[in-house]
Amino acid sequence: MDTDRDIRTTPRGFHCNLCNVNLANQSSLDEHVKGRKHRTLSGVRTTRKAQEEHSLFVSGFNRGTAQTDLVDYFQKFGDIAEVIMDKDKGVYAIIQFSEKDSIQAALSQVEHQMKGLKLRVKPREKKEFKKVQKKKPDFKNLQELLEKLKPMLCETDSVNAQMQCVVERFQLGENEKKARGLLIQLLHEVFTEFFPDSQILPFGSSVNTFGIHSCDLDLFLDLENTKTFQARAKSTTQQAADGCSDDVRSEDSILSDIDLTTASPAEVLELAAAILRKCVPGVQKVQVVVSARLPLVKFHHRELDLQVDITINNRLAVRNTHFLQLCSGLEPRLQPLVYTIRYWARQKQLAGNPCGAGPLLNNYALTLLVIFFLQNAEPPVLPTVENLKQLACEEEECVIEGWNCTFPSLSISVPPTKNTQDLCSLLAAFFSYYATFDFASSVISVREGRALPVTSLLCHAEKNEEEAMEASKPFSQAPKLGPLNILDPFELSHNVAGNLTDRSQHSFQKECQEAEKYCRSLQYQRKSSKGKSWGLVRLFTPHSEGPRHGAQERPPEKELSIVLPFKPGVLPKALRSQLSLAGDGFRLLWFQGACDAVAKVFQNILKCGPASPPKSLAVEDGDTDDSADTSAELNMSAEHTDDDDGISSSGGAIPQGKARGGAKRPLTSESSDTSLSPREKKPRLGSGPKPGAPCWRWSQSHAVWAGRRKVRRELVKDTDTRPEGSNMELEMQVTQHIVDKEPVLQDPLEFKVQARLVGATQSTRVILKVRPISDNKLFFQDFFHFLEVFLPKMVDTLMEKGVKNA
Ligand code: UTP
């Protein structure tokens, strides 16, 4: 089987050659093989193989030979499924037959002649199927690009001037804009032939004032008027049949084959793709992508070397493009800021998904992050979308798909900002703002110009769903919550950063923290008199080992920690409701749930027992928690975090700071009356949220981390294909099996786990510090590496079920 050939074992698990991914264990492999990606690629490969086996390669005919001539000639050997002409030069063609036998029939003929010319006919070359690799910008590329930019930047006198330089160097030129305009005109002419009264409208970077050389061209094929046309044409069929109506056009057009009001997007796009292939010169690599959030047809224009995406249900994107244009018109500092931040994000591999989909920020999301920051500057540089709505006049009112998209069409209608900060300080402030932003528990609302607590959205989602169920109507979906939540300014149910992973969000924040630090240095602010790199150059320097990854923080050797990110989207309904009612206290409530789950993993699933009590009551290694016997009991030892984590001991949320010129926000200035000193002790957690940092001391006498995969496979006999950590009962049995069958460790492994809640001025998460407290250091390393992967997965599983029910 092909699948067997696709998979090879590696020292770290398995590798799928077809999809080019590594899989850690058998269950991940099973999941992968059953998954969409693998099945799609296998399907494409099978189709390609079948096409190859049914096709002939033909050359030797005249340039400009029509497809129909080839069909006429070759159909004597069998039914022809498709003829693909070489579009560039028209000197060869692929003839695809419906039956394999036709190939033999054609090949067995000694000579082929067509229109007096001798044809060369041979079997189609069999190519090994290879997945098109995503073009990831590598370090060398990024560095080379920067080298070209460097002299220009280093010569300028200020960061402000450098930022203007970036705009000049990258922005779309007038000729590029003209060429795009001509292509749009051509597409309009062709499409209106087939879709009468249709419109084709550009949106995105080509027209939103943030376009760079060779950025793709996003188009919206608006078929609303065509639908009206078609409906009218239908109602006058009789007249059309009599030949006395203009609307007869639809009869001979492609429109007679499709009903636009009932056709699926895929059907309409297939039609658009056929039109592009057959009627638009220079078009190549036409592809319909139905799996995207908004299905589209994409193609490459050869002469312009331009990637074009056409969508058919995207009126909102045209409107949000006008919004970005308005913002640029309102605020001249926006353009240099966006260009600079986009370039920085690209160099750090934080934004720009190479093939459209991917876990990085898209440019639209990044632009909204800049706008949001400017709305929160003091005084604000840009107004909120709600403010803009108030400033619009009646004629400017606009509602699309039920979403209010009203704003003034001219920037003159909006009062100017009082903010006079220069570009250099605004850029530094941007990094500072997001370096300490609690992404996990906030929703960025450009509409309101403030960060909404994520819990307020949980509440809305539940309410909307219930109301919709009562009224038996479809409910407006709540946005997909993730590690970074940016609401579209108009389509309020869309999180434009919903594709981000914990890793990419973490990388973004880490890079902001590093950039913030750099912006405080003299090298950022002052031109080097010795010709060294300064200002933006250092900010744009890529990392030699690629992007900074790792949802897990890599702590110094002594401090091994495991991170549990706040993922409200996967919590059970009951807990989501409780969190939404808890107001600012939601973090502590979640923290309590997460701690309950952690305790359950150690106690019930990994069957750890209490560690021996500490020898003395003296504080170990400067810790604050060891004086209490916390063995297997969730006792509370209060601790102030040593980081600027912004959590007051009461767990109250500290509002996201106002964006200031590079100034650091105060630490936990809003600690309430319930603040605890580091040494105070609190009783164990009750039912309600209480402050503190729980610490457990556990002991384990068996190597419960070793050989789990094998035991799991034996226990389920391959009938349970759920991945490791997704089935609590099974994991308990695996541990029990190891405890029963494997010898006891010579020295039990004793260790301490201390939980700390972080949030408000960083992404909300729990950090578990894990330390050995016995001499069994060798085993501890193995155990810790196992926990790093197992514990977060298991906690997610328990939290999803509701810890109490698990
Ligand atoms: P892009 O993220 O591609 O931005 O979204 P861009 O500015 O065109 O940058 P390039 O193409 O990467 O250079 C293109 C447009 O699609 C719409 C917006 O109008 C955006 O400008 N869009 C994108 C949305 O409406 N929602 C989204 O979630 C993403």
mmCIF file of N, CA and C in Angstrom, residues 603 608-614 625-626 628-635 684 695-699 750-752 773:
data_model
loop_
_atom_site.group_PDB
_atom_site.id
_atom_site.type_symbol
_atom_site.label_atom_id
_atom_site.label_comp_id
_atom_site.label_asym_id
_atom_site.label_seq_id
_atom_site.Cartn_x
_atom_site.Cartn_y
_atom_site.Cartn_z
ATOM 1 N N GLN A 603 -1.989 12.619 41.109
ATOM 2 C CA GLN A 603 -2.500 11.698 42.109
ATOM 3 C C GLN A 603 -3.233 10.502 41.491
ATOM 4 N N CYS A 608 0.951 9.136 41.906
ATOM 5 C CA CYS A 608 2.043 9.574 42.771
ATOM 6 C C CYS A 608 1.527 9.618 44.214
ATOM 7 N N GLY A 609 2.403 9.374 45.141
ATOM 8 C CA GLY A 609 2.042 9.463 46.550
ATOM 9 C C GLY A 609 2.679 10.701 47.160
ATOM 10 N N PRO A 610 2.396 10.953 48.442
ATOM 11 C CA PRO A 610 3.009 12.121 49.075
ATOM 12 C C PRO A 610 4.509 11.907 49.291
ATOM 13 N N ALA A 611 5.273 12.967 49.112
ATOM 14 C CA ALA A 611 6.717 12.869 49.362
ATOM 15 C C ALA A 611 6.963 12.942 50.853
ATOM 16 N N SER A 612 8.143 12.487 51.279
ATOM 17 C CA SER A 612 8.452 12.581 52.706
ATOM 18 C C SER A 612 8.538 14.059 53.091
ATOM 19 N N PRO A 613 8.142 14.364 54.326
ATOM 20 C CA PRO A 613 8.136 15.774 54.723
ATOM 21 C C PRO A 613 9.541 16.356 54.687
ATOM 22 N N PRO A 614 9.662 17.687 54.492
ATOM 23 C CA PRO A 614 10.994 18.292 54.457
ATOM 24 C C PRO A 614 11.707 18.100 55.782
ATOM 25 N N ASP A 625 7.959 28.218 49.722
ATOM 26 C CA ASP A 625 6.872 27.289 49.969
ATOM 27 C C ASP A 625 7.230 26.070 50.805
ATOM 28 N N ASP A 626 8.517 25.819 51.010
ATOM 29 C CA ASP A 626 8.889 24.522 51.545
ATOM 30 C C ASP A 626 8.615 24.335 53.023
ATOM 31 N N ALA A 628 5.980 24.397 54.498
ATOM 32 C CA ALA A 628 4.728 23.697 54.778
ATOM 33 C C ALA A 628 4.785 22.286 54.257
ATOM 34 N N ASP A 629 4.138 21.384 54.971
ATOM 35 C CA ASP A 629 4.023 20.046 54.421
ATOM 36 C C ASP A 629 2.863 20.054 53.453
ATOM 37 N N THR A 630 3.215 20.031 52.211
ATOM 38 C CA THR A 630 2.167 20.162 51.205
ATOM 39 C C THR A 630 1.951 18.864 50.463
ATOM 40 N N SER A 631 2.484 17.775 51.037
ATOM 41 C CA SER A 631 2.431 16.537 50.288
ATOM 42 C C SER A 631 1.026 16.184 49.853
ATOM 43 N N ALA A 632 0.888 16.070 48.562
ATOM 44 C CA ALA A 632 -0.336 15.615 47.936
ATOM 45 C C ALA A 632 -1.581 16.370 48.376
ATOM 46 N N GLU A 633 -1.360 17.425 49.105
ATOM 47 C CA GLU A 633 -2.488 18.239 49.525
ATOM 48 C C GLU A 633 -2.359 19.559 48.805
ATOM 49 N N LEU A 634 -3.477 20.048 48.377
ATOM 50 C CA LEU A 634 -3.387 21.299 47.656
ATOM 51 C C LEU A 634 -3.388 22.452 48.644
ATOM 52 N N ASN A 635 -2.296 22.566 49.364
ATOM 53 C CA ASN A 635 -2.189 23.667 50.301
ATOM 54 C C ASN A 635 -1.767 24.917 49.579
ATOM 55 N N ARG A 684 -6.192 25.628 52.507
ATOM 56 C CA ARG A 684 -6.385 24.971 51.206
ATOM 57 C C ARG A 684 -7.531 25.613 50.425
ATOM 58 N N CYS A 695 1.485 24.431 46.029
ATOM 59 C CA CYS A 695 2.730 23.686 45.863
ATOM 60 C C CYS A 695 2.496 22.262 46.360
ATOM 61 N N TRP A 696 2.905 21.308 45.540
ATOM 62 C CA TRP A 696 2.732 19.915 45.936
ATOM 63 C C TRP A 696 4.099 19.252 46.044
ATOM 64 N N ARG A 697 4.190 18.261 46.914
ATOM 65 C CA ARG A 697 5.405 17.441 46.981
ATOM 66 C C ARG A 697 4.966 16.002 46.732
ATOM 67 N N TRP A 698 5.499 15.407 45.684
ATOM 68 C CA TRP A 698 5.049 14.077 45.290
ATOM 69 C C TRP A 698 6.203 13.088 45.326
ATOM 70 N N SER A 699 5.788 11.825 45.368
ATOM 71 C CA SER A 699 6.785 10.755 45.318
ATOM 72 C C SER A 699 6.307 9.712 44.310
ATOM 73 N N GLU A 750 11.421 11.830 44.184
ATOM 74 C CA GLU A 750 10.606 12.804 44.921
ATOM 75 C C GLU A 750 10.796 14.167 44.267
ATOM 76 N N PHE A 751 9.686 14.827 44.105
ATOM 77 C CA PHE A 751 9.776 16.118 43.407
ATOM 78 C C PHE A 751 8.691 17.065 43.904
ATOM 79 N N LYS A 752 8.910 18.309 43.513
ATOM 80 C CA LYS A 752 8.008 19.347 43.999
ATOM 81 C C LYS A 752 7.449 20.088 42.792
ATOM 82 N N ILE A 773 13.360 16.759 44.588
ATOM 83 C CA ILE A 773 13.738 16.968 45.987
ATOM 84 C C ILE A 773 14.414 15.719 46.552
#
